[in-house]
Tab-separated table of C-alpha atoms and ligand atoms in Angstrom:
chain	number	residue	atom	x	y	z
G	18	MET	CA	93.839	97.571	105.183
G	19	LYS	CA	94.268	99.565	108.527
G	20	LYS	CA	97.508	99.581	110.576
G	21	GLN	CA	98.835	101.341	113.571
G	22	ILE	CA	102.456	102.063	113.307
G	23	ALA	CA	104.627	103.267	116.341
G	24	VAL	CA	107.256	105.662	115.170
G	25	LEU	CA	110.406	106.220	117.307
G	26	PRO	CA	112.652	108.776	115.419
G	27	GLY	CA	115.296	108.920	118.357
G	28	ASP	CA	118.374	111.019	117.871
G	29	GLY	CA	120.464	112.750	115.160
G	30	ILE	CA	119.449	111.916	111.739
G	31	GLY	CA	116.891	109.420	113.042
G	32	LYS	CA	114.328	112.219	112.919
G	33	GLU	CA	114.907	113.336	109.374
G	34	VAL	CA	115.091	109.610	107.943
G	35	THR	CA	112.096	108.368	109.697
G	36	LYS	CA	110.084	111.315	108.493
G	37	GLY	CA	110.980	110.345	105.032
G	38	ALA	CA	109.893	106.700	105.606
G	39	VAL	CA	106.587	107.871	107.120
G	40	ASP	CA	106.090	110.146	104.076
G	41	VAL	CA	106.748	107.251	101.778
G	42	LEU	CA	104.336	104.989	103.719
G	43	GLN	CA	101.777	107.591	103.374
G	44	ALA	CA	102.056	107.689	99.652
G	45	ILE	CA	101.803	103.873	99.523
G	46	GLY	CA	98.600	104.263	101.596
G	47	ASP	CA	97.218	106.974	99.093
G	48	ARG	CA	98.093	104.791	96.031
G	49	PHE	CA	96.928	101.415	97.344
G	50	ASP	CA	94.139	102.606	99.664
G	51	HIS	CA	95.507	101.624	102.945
G	52	GLN	CA	95.169	103.529	106.223
G	53	PHE	CA	98.443	103.853	108.267
G	54	GLU	CA	98.093	105.617	111.479
G	55	PHE	CA	101.445	106.870	113.009
G	56	THR	CA	101.863	107.478	116.669
G	57	TYR	CA	105.175	108.919	117.895
G	58	GLY	CA	107.164	107.852	120.938
G	59	HIS	CA	110.632	108.680	122.379
G	60	ILE	CA	113.773	106.610	122.533
G	61	GLY	CA	117.431	107.369	123.125
G	62	GLY	CA	118.973	110.570	124.129
G	63	VAL	CA	115.786	112.666	123.303
G	64	ALA	CA	113.796	110.348	125.490
G	65	TYR	CA	116.258	110.889	128.329
G	66	GLU	CA	116.026	114.511	127.902
G	67	VAL	CA	112.217	114.583	127.863
G	68	THR	CA	111.497	111.729	130.352
G	69	GLY	CA	114.737	111.122	132.355
G	70	SER	CA	114.962	107.555	130.698
G	71	PRO	CA	116.282	106.379	127.400
G	72	LEU	CA	113.243	104.169	126.978
G	73	PRO	CA	110.200	105.315	129.051
G	74	ASP	CA	107.583	102.769	129.658
G	75	GLU	CA	105.049	104.666	127.530
G	76	THR	CA	107.179	103.922	124.558
G	77	VAL	CA	107.240	100.243	125.324
G	78	GLU	CA	103.384	100.293	125.818
G	79	LEU	CA	102.973	102.138	122.536
G	80	CYS	CA	105.072	99.622	120.586
G	81	LYS	CA	103.178	96.721	122.197
G	82	GLN	CA	99.860	98.273	121.115
G	83	SER	CA	101.003	98.777	117.439
G	84	ASP	CA	101.159	96.510	114.503
G	85	ALA	CA	104.706	97.467	113.743
G	86	VAL	CA	107.471	99.722	114.925
G	87	LEU	CA	109.634	102.087	112.754
G	88	LEU	CA	112.862	103.366	114.571
G	89	GLY	CA	115.395	105.897	113.370
G	90	ALA	CA	118.507	105.826	115.348
G	91	VAL	CA	119.978	106.640	118.848
G	92	GLY	CA	122.865	108.265	120.349
G	93	GLY	CA	125.206	111.201	120.080
G	94	PRO	CA	128.360	112.693	121.781
G	95	LYS	CA	126.514	114.815	124.110
G	96	TYR	CA	125.111	111.621	125.868
G	97	ASP	CA	128.706	110.099	126.106
G	98	THR	CA	129.138	111.126	129.700
G	99	LEU	CA	125.856	109.797	131.019
G	100	PRO	CA	125.904	106.776	133.375
G	101	VAL	CA	125.690	103.519	131.330
G	102	HIS	CA	122.088	102.875	132.402
G	103	LEU	CA	120.876	106.267	131.033
G	104	ARG	CA	122.830	106.106	127.850
G	105	PRO	CA	120.750	106.214	124.323
G	106	GLU	CA	122.115	102.792	123.439
G	107	ARG	CA	120.561	101.388	126.596
G	108	GLY	CA	117.163	102.350	125.253
G	109	LEU	CA	117.751	100.585	121.957
G	110	LEU	CA	118.968	97.260	123.883
G	111	LYS	CA	115.946	97.531	126.143
G	112	ILE	CA	113.337	97.791	123.305
G	113	ARG	CA	114.924	94.841	121.687
G	114	LYS	CA	114.640	92.864	124.942
G	115	ASP	CA	111.160	94.118	126.031
G	116	LEU	CA	109.823	93.022	122.493
G	117	ASP	CA	111.815	90.075	122.380
G	118	LEU	CA	113.168	90.842	118.974
G	119	TYR	CA	115.509	87.888	118.827
G	120	ALA	CA	116.399	88.022	114.986
G	121	ASN	CA	117.691	90.885	113.206
G	122	LEU	CA	117.427	90.607	109.396
G	123	ARG	CA	119.971	92.535	107.523
G	124	PRO	CA	119.825	92.191	103.685
G	125	THR	CA	122.579	93.285	101.333
G	126	THR	CA	121.356	93.947	97.889
G	127	PHE	CA	123.404	94.874	94.711
G	128	TYR	CA	122.317	98.144	93.028
G	129	ALA	CA	124.025	98.260	89.762
G	130	SER	CA	123.588	102.077	89.686
G	131	LEU	CA	125.683	102.221	92.979
G	132	ALA	CA	128.443	100.048	91.866
G	133	ASP	CA	130.861	103.040	91.757
G	134	SER	CA	130.251	103.755	95.303
G	135	SER	CA	131.536	100.476	96.425
G	136	PRO	CA	135.191	100.091	97.710
G	137	LEU	CA	135.327	96.948	95.883
G	138	ARG	CA	135.587	96.147	92.157
G	139	LYS	CA	132.357	95.618	90.336
G	140	GLU	CA	132.905	92.025	89.288
G	141	ILE	CA	133.266	91.132	93.151
G	142	ILE	CA	130.035	92.707	94.140
G	143	GLN	CA	127.898	92.243	91.057
G	144	ASP	CA	124.849	90.343	92.056
G	145	VAL	CA	125.608	90.033	95.682
G	146	ASP	CA	122.426	88.863	97.516
G	147	MET	CA	122.922	88.235	100.946
G	148	LEU	CA	120.800	88.033	104.142
G	149	MET	CA	122.588	88.545	107.478
G	150	VAL	CA	120.424	86.996	110.343
G	151	ARG	CA	121.937	88.425	113.628
G	152	GLU	CA	120.876	87.119	117.040
G	153	LEU	CA	119.657	90.285	118.874
G	154	THR	CA	118.858	89.642	122.393
G	155	GLY	CA	121.518	87.372	123.990
G	156	GLY	CA	125.342	87.021	123.953
G	157	LEU	CA	127.777	89.629	125.246
G	158	TYR	CA	125.332	92.497	124.850
G	159	PHE	CA	123.097	91.304	127.699
G	160	GLY	CA	125.218	88.774	129.733
G	161	LYS	CA	125.604	89.264	133.473
G	162	PRO	CA	128.074	89.984	135.201
G	163	SER	CA	129.109	92.900	133.043
G	164	GLU	CA	131.272	94.987	135.593
G	165	ARG	CA	134.527	96.564	136.740
G	166	ARG	CA	136.423	94.529	139.423
G	167	THR	CA	139.349	94.655	141.507
G	168	VAL	CA	141.379	91.397	141.309
G	169	ASP	CA	144.589	91.134	143.284
G	170	GLU	CA	144.365	94.728	143.939
G	171	LYS	CA	144.446	95.498	140.240
G	172	GLU	CA	141.790	96.886	137.906
G	173	ALA	CA	140.030	94.199	136.023
G	174	VAL	CA	136.687	93.805	134.030
G	175	VAL	CA	134.349	91.158	133.027
G	176	ASP	CA	131.566	90.834	130.416
G	177	THR	CA	129.688	87.685	130.010
G	178	LEU	CA	128.696	85.795	126.910
G	179	PHE	CA	125.709	83.892	127.781
G	180	TYR	CA	123.221	81.869	125.620
G	181	LYS	CA	120.266	79.380	126.454
G	182	ARG	CA	120.303	76.571	123.849
G	183	GLU	CA	116.824	77.568	122.983
G	184	GLU	CA	117.824	81.076	122.004
G	185	MET	CA	120.296	79.478	119.484
G	186	VAL	CA	117.790	77.086	118.105
G	187	ARG	CA	115.061	79.778	117.400
G	188	VAL	CA	117.315	82.194	115.393
G	189	ILE	CA	119.187	79.414	113.569
G	190	GLU	CA	115.817	77.771	112.755
G	191	LEU	CA	114.479	81.170	111.290
G	192	ALA	CA	117.709	81.373	109.122
G	193	PHE	CA	117.091	77.972	107.779
G	194	GLN	CA	113.461	78.804	106.911
G	195	LEU	CA	114.544	81.954	105.181
G	196	ALA	CA	117.313	80.273	103.176
G	197	ASP	CA	114.633	77.560	102.106
G	198	LYS	CA	112.801	80.474	100.384
G	199	ARG	CA	116.050	81.950	98.881
G	200	GLY	CA	119.273	80.433	97.890
G	201	LYS	CA	119.114	77.206	99.964
G	202	LYS	CA	122.274	77.830	101.910
G	203	VAL	CA	123.075	78.823	105.352
G	204	THR	CA	126.479	80.114	106.538
G	205	SER	CA	126.692	79.703	110.207
G	206	VAL	CA	129.453	81.971	111.675
G	207	ASP	CA	131.071	81.254	114.916
G	208	LYS	CA	134.387	80.992	116.748
G	209	ALA	CA	134.265	77.391	117.478
G	210	ASN	CA	137.955	76.873	117.708
G	211	VAL	CA	138.075	79.095	120.858
G	212	LEU	CA	134.646	79.650	122.339
G	213	GLU	CA	132.433	77.046	124.114
G	214	SER	CA	129.396	79.126	123.154
G	215	SER	CA	130.406	78.706	119.539
G	216	ARG	CA	130.929	75.022	119.908
G	217	MET	CA	127.255	74.897	121.176
G	218	TRP	CA	126.285	77.056	118.285
G	219	ARG	CA	127.748	74.717	115.734
G	220	GLU	CA	126.007	71.726	117.447
G	221	VAL	CA	122.579	73.367	117.308
G	222	ALA	CA	123.149	74.525	113.643
G	223	GLU	CA	123.940	70.776	112.654
G	224	GLU	CA	120.640	69.816	114.528
G	225	VAL	CA	118.455	72.208	112.949
G	226	ALA	CA	119.981	71.390	109.640
G	227	LYS	CA	118.566	67.889	109.778
G	228	ARG	CA	115.189	69.391	109.559
G	229	TYR	CA	115.884	71.248	106.328
G	230	PRO	CA	117.413	68.728	103.862
G	231	SER	CA	117.124	70.998	101.017
G	232	VAL	CA	119.224	73.564	102.618
G	233	LYS	CA	123.017	73.387	102.623
G	234	LEU	CA	124.762	74.094	105.973
G	235	GLU	CA	128.392	75.580	106.022
G	236	HIS	CA	130.265	76.513	109.183
G	237	MET	CA	132.635	79.394	108.925
G	238	LEU	CA	134.947	80.936	111.673
G	239	VAL	CA	134.230	84.532	112.194
G	240	ASP	CA	137.663	85.889	111.220
G	241	ASN	CA	137.460	83.911	107.989
G	242	ALA	CA	133.976	85.282	107.493
G	243	ALA	CA	135.326	88.808	107.678
G	244	MET	CA	137.757	88.086	104.910
G	245	GLN	CA	135.391	86.038	102.785
G	246	LEU	CA	132.972	88.968	102.827
G	247	ILE	CA	135.400	91.033	101.083
G	248	LYS	CA	137.041	88.482	98.825
G	249	ASN	CA	133.941	86.422	97.717
G	250	PRO	CA	130.638	88.123	98.855
G	251	LYS	CA	128.608	86.319	96.285
G	252	SER	CA	129.295	82.906	98.038
G	253	PHE	CA	126.940	83.892	100.753
G	254	ASP	CA	123.171	83.403	100.854
G	255	VAL	CA	121.856	83.413	104.470
G	256	VAL	CA	124.474	84.066	107.185
G	257	VAL	CA	123.393	83.375	110.729
G	258	THR	CA	125.537	84.431	113.777
G	259	GLU	CA	125.381	85.640	117.463
G	260	ASN	CA	124.844	89.092	118.507
G	261	LEU	CA	128.459	90.704	118.473
G	262	PHE	CA	129.701	88.859	115.426
G	263	GLY	CA	126.556	89.895	113.628
G	264	ASP	CA	126.868	93.576	114.666
G	265	ILE	CA	130.395	93.725	113.328
G	266	LEU	CA	129.855	91.691	110.124
G	267	SER	CA	126.762	93.494	109.167
G	268	ASP	CA	128.471	96.821	109.171
G	269	GLU	CA	131.215	95.227	106.957
G	270	ALA	CA	128.529	93.811	104.637
G	271	SER	CA	126.669	97.016	104.268
G	272	VAL	CA	129.533	98.799	102.651
G	273	LEU	CA	129.869	96.117	99.980
G	274	THR	CA	127.210	97.607	97.944
G	275	GLY	CA	127.842	101.233	98.395
G	276	SER	CA	126.816	102.932	101.654
G	277	LEU	CA	125.734	102.155	105.245
G	278	GLY	CA	123.049	104.641	104.244
G	279	MET	CA	121.258	102.111	101.997
G	280	LEU	CA	120.670	99.166	104.252
G	281	PRO	CA	117.387	98.460	105.968
G	282	SER	CA	116.715	95.962	108.662
G	283	ALA	CA	113.942	94.025	110.230
G	284	SER	CA	113.986	92.658	113.790
G	285	LEU	CA	111.426	89.866	114.421
G	286	SER	CA	110.034	88.291	117.649
G	287	GLU	CA	107.844	85.291	118.131
G	288	ASN	CA	104.465	87.119	118.321
G	289	GLY	CA	105.203	90.620	117.050
G	290	PRO	CA	105.118	93.527	116.721
G	291	TYR	CA	108.270	93.712	114.595
G	292	LEU	CA	110.621	96.698	114.544
G	293	TYR	CA	112.116	98.100	111.415
G	294	GLU	CA	115.177	100.306	111.390
G	295	PRO	CA	118.011	101.493	109.084
G	296	ILE	CA	121.277	99.920	109.965
G	297	HIS	CA	123.148	103.199	110.174
G	298	GLY	CA	123.498	105.235	113.367
G	299	SER	CA	122.264	108.672	114.389
G	300	ALA	CA	125.235	110.385	112.595
G	301	PRO	CA	125.200	113.624	114.840
G	302	ASP	CA	127.807	115.293	112.591
G	303	ILE	CA	125.228	115.709	109.791
G	304	GLU	CA	122.138	116.077	111.931
G	305	GLY	CA	119.681	118.726	110.912
G	306	LYS	CA	121.607	119.475	107.597
G	307	ASN	CA	119.148	117.864	105.301
G	308	ILE	CA	121.797	115.787	103.676
G	309	ALA	CA	121.314	112.316	105.404
G	310	ASN	CA	120.449	109.457	103.070
G	311	PRO	CA	116.734	108.465	103.894
G	312	LEU	CA	116.816	105.342	101.591
G	313	ALA	CA	117.761	102.812	104.378
G	314	ALA	CA	114.798	104.043	106.423
G	315	ILE	CA	112.559	104.054	103.411
G	316	LEU	CA	113.764	100.500	102.611
G	317	SER	CA	113.031	99.492	106.106
G	318	ALA	CA	109.504	100.652	105.595
G	319	ALA	CA	109.257	98.371	102.577
G	320	MET	CA	110.353	95.499	104.640
G	321	MET	CA	107.575	96.517	107.136
G	322	LEU	CA	105.052	96.425	104.254
G	323	ARG	CA	106.219	93.011	103.216
G	324	VAL	CA	106.914	91.118	106.509
G	325	SER	CA	104.558	92.628	109.036
G	326	PHE	CA	101.556	93.342	106.719
G	327	GLY	CA	102.030	90.925	103.881
G	328	LEU	CA	101.860	93.718	101.317
G	329	GLU	CA	104.168	92.354	98.741
G	330	GLU	CA	103.049	94.525	95.774
G	331	GLU	CA	103.268	97.678	97.927
G	332	ALA	CA	106.738	96.650	99.196
G	333	ALA	CA	108.008	96.044	95.498
G	334	ALA	CA	106.697	99.520	94.685
G	335	VAL	CA	108.647	101.150	97.338
G	336	GLU	CA	112.008	99.108	96.111
G	337	LYS	CA	111.023	100.010	92.469
G	338	ALA	CA	110.824	103.671	93.317
G	339	VAL	CA	114.165	103.637	95.025
G	340	ASP	CA	115.669	101.857	92.206
G	341	GLU	CA	114.305	104.394	89.772
G	342	VAL	CA	115.534	107.437	91.457
G	343	LEU	CA	119.114	105.831	91.633
G	344	ASN	CA	118.811	104.989	88.108
G	345	ALA	CA	117.877	108.522	87.238
G	346	GLY	CA	121.205	109.609	88.940
G	347	LEU	CA	119.976	111.067	92.103
G	348	ARG	CA	122.297	110.767	95.045
G	349	THR	CA	122.584	112.033	98.633
G	350	LYS	CA	126.018	112.972	99.583
G	351	ASP	CA	127.166	109.691	101.170
G	352	ILE	CA	126.692	107.884	97.748
G	353	LEU	CA	127.495	110.662	95.350
G	354	SER	CA	129.873	109.895	92.656
G	355	GLU	CA	131.149	111.773	89.382
G	356	GLY	CA	128.384	112.801	86.983
G	357	LYS	CA	125.589	112.192	89.403
G	358	ARG	CA	123.176	114.754	90.784
G	359	ALA	CA	123.387	115.656	94.474
G	360	VAL	CA	120.118	115.947	96.253
G	361	SER	CA	119.152	116.587	99.796
G	362	THR	CA	117.201	114.304	102.089
G	363	SER	CA	113.824	115.960	101.495
G	364	GLU	CA	114.373	115.999	97.647
G	365	MET	CA	115.321	112.319	97.687
G	366	VAL	CA	111.978	111.587	99.796
G	367	ALA	CA	109.883	113.734	97.325
G	368	GLU	CA	111.428	111.870	94.333
G	369	VAL	CA	110.624	108.460	95.804
G	370	LYS	CA	107.115	109.566	96.725
G	371	ALA	CA	106.639	110.806	93.168
G	372	CYS	CA	107.772	107.667	91.653
G	373	ILE	CA	105.236	105.788	93.752
G	374	LEU	CA	102.455	108.130	92.989
G	375	GLY	CA	103.440	108.304	89.144
G	376	HIS	CA	103.912	112.111	89.347
G	377	GLU	CA	106.297	114.032	87.110
G	378	THR	CA	109.594	114.612	88.887
G	379	ILE	CA	113.056	115.641	88.008
G	380	SER	CA	114.019	112.020	88.004
G	381	SER	CA	111.255	110.787	85.739
G	382	ILE	CA	112.309	113.637	83.281
G	383	MET	CA	115.908	112.850	83.621
G	384	GLY	CA	115.124	109.191	83.207
G	385	ALA	CA	113.136	109.833	79.998
G	386	TYR	CA	116.233	111.614	78.430
G	387	ALA	CA	118.913	109.299	79.907
B	25	IPM	C1	123.357	98.211	115.555
B	25	IPM	C2	124.130	99.232	116.496
B	25	IPM	C3	123.737	98.950	117.921
B	25	IPM	C4	124.284	97.536	118.227
B	25	IPM	C5	124.218	99.968	119.031
B	25	IPM	C6	123.843	101.458	118.730
B	25	IPM	C7	123.905	99.605	120.594
B	25	IPM	O1	125.407	99.390	116.314
B	25	IPM	O2	122.167	98.319	115.674
B	25	IPM	O3	123.996	97.491	114.825
B	25	IPM	O4	125.381	97.355	118.612
B	25	IPM	O5	123.424	96.662	118.196
B	26	MN	MN1	126.072	97.993	114.778
């Protein structure tokens, strides 16, 4: 198989972790005889520095001509004083909109080997297997007007929560399709006791549910969902929610099983290409130190193999390699616990690659004597 992959490393640790993911994809290409071609583009603060825009047209073109997009992270304190339209986050929001990436899939998987890194007790998080489906191109993130105002000679501000019904239908429909292939349950999260947009969201969820009789629909208010994620995360299968609620809840979900540094995501559109990125941010405080956790980016590459290219065996090989290095006790700093072995970003990547290629490594040797 031959595939074109656009790589947008972005800012901070984005560069280090995407390099890790690219290395791993290359190892998969070697083992399974695929040809992955990587073309690099700028996004975020670095794009602003090089081109004057956080998302230059060349980058959008590159993505549109590719089979899939791998993104690192954007942002950093040095860009905080830029005007809003030039900020790195603008680049990220614009690529989502330009590629119409309306559904952001954020899986939370339980790793037995990381149970110690979770802030929750093991019996609460054991076997959590949840998929958050976040609407990604609407809601408060994109609604107009969004501006400062003067009202009665006093400072005021407005942001707008806007959705077309069809934007709700397509993402909720996707959540049901995914649930149908998994645990057959959709939890639709809203704030229907207060917001009109949420009341429409609930209506649409009811409508879509009729087309999936084998999938159970549950409605949950967002404040309660925030609580249930901590109290009883196992009760969730597929969670579907609007953009801002999904942003907040998915960060919460990500720490359940250890670290933000572990969680991948896939953003889907109607016609592709899809975009894959770790959930974590650019972590400027640890940039360039070779200590960032590359596993979220690597697991995002696994999602790419599965979802964009239909390469299930290859995706599983990446996930198995990640499992193996964790079982062997190797940890980047964010997931380090007592008795485990601290490794750098590049060592972690090397170990994952070695597992994929069946080479001898520290982890395989340690695994043999474990
Ligand atoms: C995310 C991030 C972004 C978001 C920021 C960087 C704009 O937090 O992907 O979750 O809020 O969507
Ligand atoms: Mn976020």
